mmCIF file of C-alpha atoms in Angstrom:
data_model
loop_
_atom_site.group_PDB
_atom_site.id
_atom_site.type_symbol
_atom_site.label_atom_id
_atom_site.label_comp_id
_atom_site.label_asym_id
_atom_site.label_seq_id
_atom_site.Cartn_x
_atom_site.Cartn_y
_atom_site.Cartn_z
ATOM 1 C CA UNK A 1 -6.615 -58.982 38.104
ATOM 2 C CA UNK A 2 -2.974 -59.519 39.126
ATOM 3 C CA UNK A 3 -0.267 -56.623 38.627
ATOM 4 C CA UNK A 4 1.564 -58.191 36.289
ATOM 5 C CA UNK A 5 -2.085 -58.790 33.882
ATOM 6 C CA UNK A 6 -2.505 -55.639 34.386
ATOM 7 C CA UNK A 7 0.549 -54.476 32.565
ATOM 8 C CA UNK A 8 0.014 -55.920 29.798
ATOM 9 C CA UNK A 9 -3.742 -54.793 29.250
ATOM 10 C CA UNK A 10 -1.720 -51.646 29.930
ATOM 11 C CA UNK A 11 0.642 -52.135 27.235
ATOM 12 C CA UNK A 12 -2.107 -53.491 24.960
ATOM 13 C CA UNK A 13 -4.025 -50.174 25.739
ATOM 14 C CA UNK A 14 -1.348 -47.994 24.757
ATOM 15 C CA UNK A 15 -0.403 -49.729 21.412
ATOM 16 C CA UNK A 16 -4.181 -49.328 20.808
ATOM 17 C CA UNK A 17 -4.012 -45.349 20.748
ATOM 18 C CA UNK A 18 -1.150 -45.272 19.749
ATOM 19 C CA UNK A 19 -2.056 -47.270 16.336
ATOM 20 C CA UNK A 20 -5.051 -44.324 16.683
ATOM 21 C CA UNK A 21 -3.251 -41.392 16.592
ATOM 22 C CA UNK A 22 -0.794 -42.629 14.465
ATOM 23 C CA UNK A 23 -3.349 -42.964 11.525
ATOM 24 C CA UNK A 24 -4.700 -39.764 12.501
ATOM 25 C CA UNK A 25 -1.130 -38.348 11.934
ATOM 26 C CA UNK A 26 -0.168 -39.956 9.148
ATOM 27 C CA UNK A 27 -2.664 -37.653 7.047
ATOM 28 C CA UNK A 28 -0.905 -34.253 8.389
ATOM 29 C CA UNK A 29 2.312 -34.130 6.024
ATOM 30 C CA UNK A 30 0.432 -36.515 2.895
ATOM 31 C CA UNK A 31 -2.845 -33.832 2.929
ATOM 32 C CA UNK A 32 -1.801 -30.899 1.174
ATOM 33 C CA UNK A 33 -0.337 -32.733 -1.904
ATOM 34 C CA UNK A 34 -2.990 -35.693 -1.321
ATOM 35 C CA UNK A 35 -5.679 -32.860 -1.688
ATOM 36 C CA UNK A 36 -3.926 -30.905 -5.493
ATOM 37 C CA UNK A 37 -4.938 -34.995 -6.724
ATOM 38 C CA UNK A 38 -9.010 -33.794 -6.176
ATOM 39 C CA UNK A 39 -8.037 -29.553 -6.741
ATOM 40 C CA UNK A 40 -9.131 -28.862 -3.387
ATOM 41 C CA UNK A 41 -7.329 -26.818 -0.286
ATOM 42 C CA UNK A 42 -7.634 -25.508 2.731
ATOM 43 C CA UNK A 43 -11.119 -25.641 3.168
ATOM 44 C CA UNK A 44 -11.913 -28.440 2.275
ATOM 45 C CA UNK A 45 -9.050 -29.988 4.667
ATOM 46 C CA UNK A 46 -10.553 -28.277 7.305
ATOM 47 C CA UNK A 47 -14.280 -30.083 6.849
ATOM 48 C CA UNK A 48 -12.519 -32.866 6.375
ATOM 49 C CA UNK A 49 -10.390 -32.914 10.076
ATOM 50 C CA UNK A 50 -14.285 -31.251 11.225
ATOM 51 C CA UNK A 51 -16.375 -34.541 9.741
ATOM 52 C CA UNK A 52 -13.358 -36.697 11.431
ATOM 53 C CA UNK A 53 -14.631 -34.999 14.827
ATOM 54 C CA UNK A 54 -18.880 -34.323 14.579
ATOM 55 C CA UNK A 55 -18.632 -38.431 14.613
ATOM 56 C CA UNK A 56 -16.514 -38.465 17.300
ATOM 57 C CA UNK A 57 -18.621 -36.633 18.897
ATOM 58 C CA UNK A 58 -21.588 -38.114 17.872
ATOM 59 C CA UNK A 59 -20.541 -41.694 18.810
ATOM 60 C CA UNK A 60 -18.400 -40.976 22.114
ATOM 61 C CA UNK A 61 -21.197 -40.628 24.478
ATOM 62 C CA UNK A 62 -22.699 -43.599 23.116
ATOM 63 C CA UNK A 63 -19.291 -45.564 22.910
ATOM 64 C CA UNK A 64 -18.272 -44.738 26.805
ATOM 65 C CA UNK A 65 -21.767 -45.338 27.863
ATOM 66 C CA UNK A 66 -22.464 -48.531 26.255
ATOM 67 C CA UNK A 67 -18.841 -49.677 27.894
ATOM 68 C CA UNK A 68 -20.154 -48.863 31.204
ATOM 69 C CA UNK A 69 -22.343 -51.631 30.357
ATOM 70 C CA UNK A 70 -21.354 -54.753 28.373
ATOM 71 C CA UNK A 71 -17.802 -53.764 28.525
ATOM 72 C CA UNK A 72 -14.981 -52.149 27.279
ATOM 73 C CA UNK A 73 -13.180 -55.358 25.293
ATOM 74 C CA UNK A 74 -16.083 -55.348 22.376
ATOM 75 C CA UNK A 75 -15.720 -51.736 21.698
ATOM 76 C CA UNK A 76 -12.624 -51.174 21.497
ATOM 77 C CA UNK A 77 -12.267 -54.039 18.886
ATOM 78 C CA UNK A 78 -15.417 -53.105 17.037
ATOM 79 C CA UNK A 79 -13.873 -49.304 16.982
ATOM 80 C CA UNK A 80 -10.357 -50.580 15.152
ATOM 81 C CA UNK A 81 -11.917 -52.985 12.706
ATOM 82 C CA UNK A 82 -13.773 -49.853 11.443
ATOM 83 C CA UNK A 83 -11.217 -47.909 11.669
ATOM 84 C CA UNK A 84 -8.802 -49.888 9.630
ATOM 85 C CA UNK A 85 -11.526 -50.139 7.155
ATOM 86 C CA UNK A 86 -11.924 -46.827 7.331
ATOM 87 C CA UNK A 87 -8.923 -45.856 6.290
ATOM 88 C CA UNK A 88 -7.984 -48.473 3.221
ATOM 89 C CA UNK A 89 -11.176 -46.163 1.947
ATOM 90 C CA UNK A 90 -9.613 -43.001 2.486
ATOM 91 C CA UNK A 91 -6.171 -44.442 0.185
ATOM 92 C CA UNK A 92 -9.047 -46.086 -2.347
ATOM 93 C CA UNK A 93 -11.320 -42.608 -2.526
ATOM 94 C CA UNK A 94 -11.323 -41.185 -6.580
ATOM 95 C CA UNK A 95 -13.942 -38.394 -5.454
ATOM 96 C CA UNK A 96 -13.680 -35.938 -3.047
ATOM 97 C CA UNK A 97 -17.602 -37.361 -1.014
ATOM 98 C CA UNK A 98 -15.246 -40.421 -0.300
ATOM 99 C CA UNK A 99 -12.639 -38.849 1.211
ATOM 100 C CA UNK A 100 -15.451 -36.955 3.727
ATOM 101 C CA UNK A 101 -17.333 -40.581 4.171
ATOM 102 C CA UNK A 102 -13.551 -42.453 4.374
ATOM 103 C CA UNK A 103 -13.390 -39.651 7.526
ATOM 104 C CA UNK A 104 -16.896 -39.563 9.152
ATOM 105 C CA UNK A 105 -16.043 -44.184 9.637
ATOM 106 C CA UNK A 106 -12.716 -42.907 10.866
ATOM 107 C CA UNK A 107 -14.005 -40.909 13.755
ATOM 108 C CA UNK A 108 -16.896 -43.097 14.577
ATOM 109 C CA UNK A 109 -13.932 -45.984 14.486
ATOM 110 C CA UNK A 110 -11.977 -43.860 16.879
ATOM 111 C CA UNK A 111 -14.968 -42.888 19.104
ATOM 112 C CA UNK A 112 -15.529 -46.477 19.804
ATOM 113 C CA UNK A 113 -11.506 -47.275 20.331
ATOM 114 C CA UNK A 114 -10.591 -43.867 23.101
ATOM 115 C CA UNK A 115 -13.311 -43.583 25.858
ATOM 116 C CA UNK A 116 -13.475 -47.713 26.288
ATOM 117 C CA UNK A 117 -9.330 -46.905 26.730
ATOM 118 C CA UNK A 118 -9.967 -44.629 28.914
ATOM 119 C CA UNK A 119 -11.924 -46.110 30.798
ATOM 120 C CA UNK A 120 -10.675 -49.200 30.998
ATOM 121 C CA UNK A 121 -7.347 -47.803 32.453
ATOM 122 C CA UNK A 122 -9.567 -46.113 35.248
ATOM 123 C CA UNK A 123 -11.056 -49.498 35.891
ATOM 124 C CA UNK A 124 -8.209 -51.353 36.606
ATOM 125 C CA UNK A 125 -6.085 -48.336 38.721
ATOM 126 C CA UNK A 126 -6.636 -46.956 42.113
ATOM 127 C CA UNK A 127 -6.573 -42.943 42.669
ATOM 128 C CA UNK A 128 -3.604 -43.173 43.312
ATOM 129 C CA UNK A 129 -1.930 -44.987 40.308
ATOM 130 C CA UNK A 130 -4.595 -43.124 37.758
ATOM 131 C CA UNK A 131 -2.667 -39.924 37.465
ATOM 132 C CA UNK A 132 0.361 -42.504 36.058
ATOM 133 C CA UNK A 133 -2.087 -44.603 34.296
ATOM 134 C CA UNK A 134 -3.198 -41.356 32.086
ATOM 135 C CA UNK A 135 -0.381 -40.065 31.702
ATOM 136 C CA UNK A 136 0.824 -43.376 29.786
ATOM 137 C CA UNK A 137 -1.989 -43.145 28.144
ATOM 138 C CA UNK A 138 -1.045 -39.733 26.874
ATOM 139 C CA UNK A 139 2.452 -40.839 25.886
ATOM 140 C CA UNK A 140 1.014 -43.254 23.935
ATOM 141 C CA UNK A 141 -1.460 -40.859 21.950
ATOM 142 C CA UNK A 142 0.921 -37.854 21.504
ATOM 143 C CA UNK A 143 3.338 -40.666 20.248
ATOM 144 C CA UNK A 144 1.382 -42.008 17.772
ATOM 145 C CA UNK A 145 0.855 -38.273 16.873
ATOM 146 C CA UNK A 146 4.504 -37.791 16.238
ATOM 147 C CA UNK A 147 5.706 -41.444 14.740
ATOM 148 C CA UNK A 148 2.104 -41.311 12.166
ATOM 149 C CA UNK A 149 3.490 -38.160 10.144
ATOM 150 C CA UNK A 150 7.128 -39.156 9.881
ATOM 151 C CA UNK A 151 5.849 -42.759 8.888
ATOM 152 C CA UNK A 152 3.175 -40.706 6.313
ATOM 153 C CA UNK A 153 5.852 -38.612 5.187
ATOM 154 C CA UNK A 154 8.442 -41.554 4.347
ATOM 155 C CA UNK A 155 5.540 -43.753 2.839
ATOM 156 C CA UNK A 156 4.504 -40.788 0.812
ATOM 157 C CA UNK A 157 7.730 -41.841 -0.932
ATOM 158 C CA UNK A 158 6.088 -45.194 -2.337
ATOM 159 C CA UNK A 159 3.138 -43.150 -3.515
ATOM 160 C CA UNK A 160 0.390 -40.289 -1.627
ATOM 161 C CA UNK A 161 -2.390 -43.660 -1.121
ATOM 162 C CA UNK A 162 0.299 -46.157 0.478
ATOM 163 C CA UNK A 163 -0.014 -44.851 4.122
ATOM 164 C CA UNK A 164 -3.368 -45.126 4.114
ATOM 165 C CA UNK A 165 -3.671 -48.782 3.478
ATOM 166 C CA UNK A 166 -0.887 -49.654 5.438
ATOM 167 C CA UNK A 167 -2.219 -47.747 8.467
ATOM 168 C CA UNK A 168 -5.739 -49.403 8.172
ATOM 169 C CA UNK A 169 -3.956 -53.095 7.943
ATOM 170 C CA UNK A 170 -1.906 -52.019 11.224
ATOM 171 C CA UNK A 171 -5.071 -51.515 12.899
ATOM 172 C CA UNK A 172 -7.080 -54.618 11.721
ATOM 173 C CA UNK A 173 -3.963 -56.207 13.145
ATOM 174 C CA UNK A 174 -4.930 -54.085 16.453
ATOM 175 C CA UNK A 175 -8.294 -55.725 16.808
ATOM 176 C CA UNK A 176 -6.635 -59.468 16.265
ATOM 177 C CA UNK A 177 -4.114 -58.647 19.044
ATOM 178 C CA UNK A 178 -7.118 -57.032 21.259
ATOM 179 C CA UNK A 179 -9.273 -60.131 20.532
ATOM 180 C CA UNK A 180 -6.805 -62.319 21.752
ATOM 181 C CA UNK A 181 -5.475 -61.044 24.654
ATOM 182 C CA UNK A 182 -7.871 -58.327 26.366
ATOM 183 C CA UNK A 183 -9.699 -59.454 29.254
ATOM 184 C CA UNK A 184 -13.719 -58.399 28.864
ATOM 185 C CA UNK A 185 -14.188 -55.734 31.772
ATOM 186 C CA UNK A 186 -17.613 -54.982 33.288
ATOM 187 C CA UNK A 187 -17.569 -52.546 35.733
ATOM 188 C CA UNK A 188 -21.179 -52.150 36.813
ATOM 189 C CA UNK A 189 -21.288 -55.948 37.085
ATOM 190 C CA UNK A 190 -18.394 -56.514 38.789
ATOM 191 C CA UNK A 191 -18.700 -53.719 41.163
ATOM 192 C CA UNK A 192 -22.117 -55.057 42.317
ATOM 193 C CA UNK A 193 -24.602 -52.674 40.880
ATOM 194 C CA UNK A 194 -28.260 -52.332 39.824
ATOM 195 C CA UNK A 195 -28.494 -52.758 36.818
ATOM 196 C CA UNK A 196 -28.967 -49.981 34.071
ATOM 197 C CA UNK A 197 -31.949 -48.896 32.907
ATOM 198 C CA UNK A 198 -32.140 -47.567 29.438
ATOM 199 C CA UNK A 199 -29.753 -45.772 27.844
ATOM 200 C CA UNK A 200 -29.945 -42.149 27.215
ATOM 201 C CA UNK A 201 -29.692 -40.253 23.925
ATOM 202 C CA UNK A 202 -26.772 -37.848 22.508
ATOM 203 C CA UNK A 203 -29.135 -34.738 23.940
ATOM 204 C CA UNK A 204 -29.672 -35.646 27.374
ATOM 205 C CA UNK A 205 -26.177 -37.308 27.974
ATOM 206 C CA UNK A 206 -25.222 -33.902 27.468
ATOM 207 C CA UNK A 207 -27.860 -32.079 29.287
ATOM 208 C CA UNK A 208 -26.772 -34.488 32.248
ATOM 209 C CA UNK A 209 -23.281 -33.819 31.622
ATOM 210 C CA UNK A 210 -24.179 -29.966 33.256
ATOM 211 C CA UNK A 211 -25.238 -31.530 36.403
ATOM 212 C CA UNK A 212 -21.854 -33.590 37.126
ATOM 213 C CA UNK A 213 -18.783 -31.781 39.117
ATOM 214 C CA UNK A 214 -16.523 -31.842 36.256
ATOM 215 C CA UNK A 215 -19.235 -29.713 33.933
ATOM 216 C CA UNK A 216 -16.151 -27.020 33.746
ATOM 217 C CA UNK A 217 -13.078 -29.477 33.429
ATOM 218 C CA UNK A 218 -15.490 -30.802 29.993
ATOM 219 C CA UNK A 219 -15.811 -27.116 28.896
ATOM 220 C CA UNK A 220 -11.553 -26.727 29.578
ATOM 221 C CA UNK A 221 -11.358 -29.661 27.145
ATOM 222 C CA UNK A 222 -14.061 -28.287 24.637
ATOM 223 C CA UNK A 223 -11.945 -24.800 24.498
ATOM 224 C CA UNK A 224 -8.547 -26.044 24.636
ATOM 225 C CA UNK A 225 -9.284 -28.331 22.076
ATOM 226 C CA UNK A 226 -10.739 -25.450 19.750
ATOM 227 C CA UNK A 227 -7.608 -24.006 20.866
ATOM 228 C CA UNK A 228 -5.290 -26.438 19.660
ATOM 229 C CA UNK A 229 -6.678 -28.049 16.250
ATOM 230 C CA UNK A 230 -6.616 -23.970 15.097
ATOM 231 C CA UNK A 231 -2.737 -24.914 15.211
ATOM 232 C CA UNK A 232 -2.768 -29.199 14.427
ATOM 233 C CA UNK A 233 -5.242 -28.530 11.498
ATOM 234 C CA UNK A 234 -3.533 -25.340 9.144
ATOM 235 C CA UNK A 235 -0.157 -26.083 10.374
ATOM 236 C CA UNK A 236 0.673 -28.288 7.603
ATOM 237 C CA UNK A 237 -1.188 -26.052 4.808
ATOM 238 C CA UNK A 238 0.186 -23.193 6.496
ATOM 239 C CA UNK A 239 4.154 -24.475 6.294
ATOM 240 C CA UNK A 240 3.164 -25.479 2.681
ATOM 241 C CA UNK A 241 1.995 -21.804 1.661
ATOM 242 C CA UNK A 242 4.124 -19.765 3.300
ATOM 243 C CA UNK A 243 7.390 -22.023 2.865
ATOM 244 C CA UNK A 244 6.706 -24.042 0.780
ATOM 245 C CA UNK A 245 7.920 -27.112 2.622
ATOM 246 C CA UNK A 246 7.577 -30.438 1.820
ATOM 247 C CA UNK A 247 5.792 -33.899 3.482
ATOM 248 C CA UNK A 248 8.928 -34.676 4.537
ATOM 249 C CA UNK A 249 10.076 -31.141 5.847
ATOM 250 C CA UNK A 250 6.085 -31.196 7.676
ATOM 251 C CA UNK A 251 6.765 -34.276 9.293
ATOM 252 C CA UNK A 252 10.355 -33.710 10.684
ATOM 253 C CA UNK A 253 8.385 -30.440 12.210
ATOM 254 C CA UNK A 254 5.390 -32.129 13.958
ATOM 255 C CA UNK A 255 7.578 -35.506 14.600
ATOM 256 C CA UNK A 256 10.781 -33.785 16.666
ATOM 257 C CA UNK A 257 8.217 -31.906 18.941
ATOM 258 C CA UNK A 258 6.043 -35.037 19.319
ATOM 259 C CA UNK A 259 9.171 -37.137 20.486
ATOM 260 C CA UNK A 260 10.483 -34.313 22.932
ATOM 261 C CA UNK A 261 6.769 -34.392 24.672
ATOM 262 C CA UNK A 262 6.686 -38.075 25.032
ATOM 263 C CA UNK A 263 9.982 -38.326 26.705
ATOM 264 C CA UNK A 264 9.081 -35.771 28.998
ATOM 265 C CA UNK A 265 5.620 -36.684 29.543
ATOM 266 C CA UNK A 266 6.606 -40.209 30.417
ATOM 267 C CA UNK A 267 9.436 -39.430 32.583
ATOM 268 C CA UNK A 268 8.109 -36.421 34.604
ATOM 269 C CA UNK A 269 4.581 -36.098 34.156
ATOM 270 C CA UNK A 270 3.704 -38.413 36.992
ATOM 271 C CA UNK A 271 6.843 -36.107 39.380
ATOM 272 C CA UNK A 272 4.069 -32.627 38.250
ATOM 273 C CA UNK A 273 1.048 -33.891 39.300
ATOM 274 C CA UNK A 274 2.160 -35.144 42.549
ATOM 275 C CA UNK A 275 4.052 -32.164 43.070
ATOM 276 C CA UNK A 276 2.137 -29.475 42.001
ATOM 277 C CA UNK A 277 -1.411 -30.528 40.872
ATOM 278 C CA UNK A 278 -2.966 -31.238 37.962
ATOM 279 C CA UNK A 279 -4.816 -28.099 37.636
ATOM 280 C CA UNK A 280 -1.100 -26.335 37.403
ATOM 281 C CA UNK A 281 -0.032 -28.102 35.161
ATOM 282 C CA UNK A 282 -3.094 -27.472 33.004
ATOM 283 C CA UNK A 283 -2.929 -23.210 33.020
ATOM 284 C CA UNK A 284 0.590 -23.420 33.089
ATOM 285 C CA UNK A 285 0.521 -25.309 29.799
ATOM 286 C CA UNK A 286 -2.142 -22.923 28.606
ATOM 287 C CA UNK A 287 -0.535 -20.014 28.776
ATOM 288 C CA UNK A 288 2.732 -21.443 26.710
ATOM 289 C CA UNK A 289 0.722 -23.273 24.275
ATOM 290 C CA UNK A 290 -1.465 -19.736 23.248
ATOM 291 C CA UNK A 291 2.520 -17.799 23.666
ATOM 292 C CA UNK A 292 3.844 -20.018 21.290
ATOM 293 C CA UNK A 293 0.769 -20.401 18.830
ATOM 294 C CA UNK A 294 1.103 -16.283 18.444
ATOM 295 C CA UNK A 295 5.320 -17.035 17.832
ATOM 296 C CA UNK A 296 4.324 -19.191 14.936
ATOM 297 C CA UNK A 297 2.913 -16.149 13.236
ATOM 298 C CA UNK A 298 6.494 -14.969 12.906
ATOM 299 C CA UNK A 299 9.328 -17.178 13.279
ATOM 300 C CA UNK A 300 11.676 -18.133 10.445
ATOM 301 C CA UNK A 301 13.915 -20.124 9.575
ATOM 302 C CA UNK A 302 13.494 -23.763 9.563
ATOM 303 C CA UNK A 303 15.001 -24.365 12.752
ATOM 304 C CA UNK A 304 13.747 -21.429 14.560
ATOM 305 C CA UNK A 305 10.139 -22.886 13.395
ATOM 306 C CA UNK A 306 10.941 -26.242 14.617
ATOM 307 C CA UNK A 307 11.876 -24.695 18.036
ATOM 308 C CA UNK A 308 8.609 -23.000 18.404
ATOM 309 C CA UNK A 309 6.688 -25.530 17.259
ATOM 310 C CA UNK A 310 8.364 -28.013 19.696
ATOM 311 C CA UNK A 311 7.368 -25.709 22.555
ATOM 312 C CA UNK A 312 3.859 -25.633 21.528
ATOM 313 C CA UNK A 313 3.406 -29.300 21.070
ATOM 314 C CA UNK A 314 5.451 -30.169 24.807
ATOM 315 C CA UNK A 315 2.414 -27.690 26.316
ATOM 316 C CA UNK A 316 -0.225 -29.771 24.595
ATOM 317 C CA UNK A 317 1.343 -32.997 25.752
ATOM 318 C CA UNK A 318 1.290 -31.882 29.261
ATOM 319 C CA UNK A 319 -2.060 -31.042 29.091
ATOM 320 C CA UNK A 320 -4.185 -33.876 27.922
ATOM 321 C CA UNK A 321 -3.597 -36.494 30.345
ATOM 322 C CA UNK A 322 -4.171 -34.098 33.321
ATOM 323 C CA UNK A 323 -7.622 -32.839 32.465
ATOM 324 C CA UNK A 324 -8.354 -36.673 31.472
ATOM 325 C CA UNK A 325 -6.878 -37.582 35.271
ATOM 326 C CA UNK A 326 -9.065 -34.433 37.117
ATOM 327 C CA UNK A 327 -11.775 -35.852 35.453
ATOM 328 C CA UNK A 328 -11.650 -39.418 36.161
ATOM 329 C CA UNK A 329 -10.849 -38.978 39.635
ATOM 330 C CA UNK A 330 -14.467 -36.577 39.929
ATOM 331 C CA UNK A 331 -16.018 -39.989 37.934
ATOM 332 C CA UNK A 332 -16.442 -42.170 40.503
ATOM 333 C CA UNK A 333 -18.216 -45.327 38.968
ATOM 334 C CA UNK A 334 -19.361 -43.803 35.925
ATOM 335 C CA UNK A 335 -15.479 -43.814 34.424
ATOM 336 C CA UNK A 336 -17.282 -44.617 30.753
ATOM 337 C CA UNK A 337 -19.658 -41.928 31.106
ATOM 338 C CA UNK A 338 -16.809 -39.373 32.106
ATOM 339 C CA UNK A 339 -14.644 -40.709 29.444
ATOM 340 C CA UNK A 340 -17.361 -40.307 26.661
ATOM 341 C CA UNK A 341 -18.174 -36.864 27.654
ATOM 342 C CA UNK A 342 -14.865 -35.634 27.654
ATOM 343 C CA UNK A 343 -14.042 -36.937 23.978
ATOM 344 C CA UNK A 344 -17.903 -35.729 22.901
ATOM 345 C CA UNK A 345 -16.906 -32.402 24.384
ATOM 346 C CA UNK A 346 -13.127 -32.626 22.798
ATOM 347 C CA UNK A 347 -14.735 -33.731 19.502
ATOM 348 C CA UNK A 348 -17.017 -31.335 19.717
ATOM 349 C CA UNK A 349 -13.844 -28.687 19.826
ATOM 350 C CA UNK A 350 -11.675 -30.594 17.146
ATOM 351 C CA UNK A 351 -15.233 -30.269 14.885
ATOM 352 C CA UNK A 352 -15.981 -26.292 15.319
ATOM 353 C CA UNK A 353 -11.833 -25.559 14.967
ATOM 354 C CA UNK A 354 -10.893 -27.259 11.693
ATOM 355 C CA UNK A 355 -13.432 -26.441 10.192
ATOM 356 C CA UNK A 356 -13.302 -22.799 11.189
ATOM 357 C CA UNK A 357 -9.686 -22.561 10.838
ATOM 358 C CA UNK A 358 -9.816 -23.894 7.606
ATOM 359 C CA UNK A 359 -11.727 -20.853 6.421
ATOM 360 C CA UNK A 360 -9.439 -18.455 7.773
ATOM 361 C CA UNK A 361 -6.621 -19.846 6.600
ATOM 362 C CA UNK A 362 -7.974 -18.748 2.784
ATOM 363 C CA UNK A 363 -8.684 -15.342 3.974
ATOM 364 C CA UNK A 364 -5.473 -14.664 6.437
ATOM 365 C CA UNK A 365 -2.681 -17.205 7.204
ATOM 366 C CA UNK A 366 -1.984 -16.050 10.503
ATOM 367 C CA UNK A 367 -5.804 -16.036 11.817
ATOM 368 C CA UNK A 368 -6.031 -19.134 12.679
ATOM 369 C CA UNK A 369 -2.900 -18.504 15.119
ATOM 370 C CA UNK A 370 -4.839 -15.823 16.486
ATOM 371 C CA UNK A 371 -7.902 -16.655 17.393
ATOM 372 C CA UNK A 372 -6.641 -20.009 19.009
ATOM 373 C CA UNK A 373 -3.840 -17.931 21.084
ATOM 374 C CA UNK A 374 -7.527 -16.046 22.408
ATOM 375 C CA UNK A 375 -9.551 -19.256 22.664
ATOM 376 C CA UNK A 376 -6.537 -21.213 25.339
ATOM 377 C CA UNK A 377 -6.756 -17.487 27.120
ATOM 378 C CA UNK A 378 -10.150 -17.515 27.576
ATOM 379 C CA UNK A 379 -9.773 -20.917 28.625
ATOM 380 C CA UNK A 380 -6.846 -20.294 30.628
ATOM 381 C CA UNK A 381 -9.434 -17.816 32.759
ATOM 382 C CA UNK A 382 -12.429 -19.834 32.790
ATOM 383 C CA UNK A 383 -10.245 -23.230 34.693
ATOM 384 C CA UNK A 384 -8.719 -20.466 36.560
ATOM 385 C CA UNK A 385 -11.992 -18.789 37.921
ATOM 386 C CA UNK A 386 -13.893 -21.565 38.570
ATOM 387 C CA UNK A 387 -10.711 -23.506 40.425
ATOM 388 C CA UNK A 388 -10.131 -20.243 42.757
ATOM 389 C CA UNK A 389 -14.182 -20.279 43.989
ATOM 390 C CA UNK A 390 -15.264 -23.553 43.332
ATOM 391 C CA UNK A 391 -11.919 -25.974 44.014
ATOM 392 C CA UNK A 392 -9.328 -24.485 45.360
ATOM 393 C CA UNK A 393 -7.971 -27.679 46.762
ATOM 394 C CA UNK A 394 -6.962 -28.499 42.902
ATOM 395 C CA UNK A 395 -4.143 -26.080 43.050
ATOM 396 C CA UNK A 396 -2.230 -27.434 45.487
ATOM 397 C CA UNK A 397 -0.635 -31.147 44.911
ATOM 398 C CA UNK A 398 -2.675 -33.752 47.368
#
């Protein structure tokens, strides 16, 4: 693949990741008001997010593994189609069970988009380029999550259903664009590897992940996803309940932090990786995320809340590409499997975190943030201890 074509492919993959995360972000400022139409609150929100993550958990390993066998393109396109249809279904829902069905299908679609995209980037980049490639994907994720709430808050002024229709149409359009432009990558075939045997089921794949050299990194993915999900899944409800924020105000809080994080990520993340190494970036930002999560309980005033939320989002923006890059470097020829496991462990954290946070929020508003901070500190301790004992070289830049 030529350098020019490689750049085109990475742009298309970034667009797809942006659309996926944008569709997820769209619901954040709208969902408190939207759920009022169904007479439900924080607990249902937590379980809706958990249902999305549960589908990702089930299907991400399948998507990653199958994309190793049959190529990335088919699954990216199929995922976008399912994702688009599910978003439209969410906007058409008339019963709570339809909301749950829609979020499950959205998670299924995202599962068939994200691991193949991460594996695709690993396929077409050298180890030296991979940090930059994963950083660009991370920027697309953050930008989508940033733009999504802003777009959702704006489109909700038409009506509360419209943001979901718009998200679905954009995802279906991206599927068409990917079908036309993306070349199909079959890594096993092009590397001359022998045909793969029968695909393991999810339980066997999870068991297999325990023996990989990057297993502790997968545990880090789970724990920091759990902690971060507590913040992200309850922030909109927290701001609505405590300060009576409107969808537009919630969108501003989330969008500003995402925007600053994306700008920093695009321009300095590769430099940070090269100067300090990915592991140091992970450790420092786990501490920063834990501190800002606790601060959210005590701050008042729109601009102070905006500042703390922005600092939290900057920290999480730096953690994700650092972890993704390290896992990819350890994965060797099994990029699809590694990306699938990465997404599965992330989804498991995203599934348990919001479900628990939603129940805690209905009990006491500060409790999800306290629990999330504790989980992030535990994640720091795990990562630091493993690095000191098993991989001290990760504390130094290459």
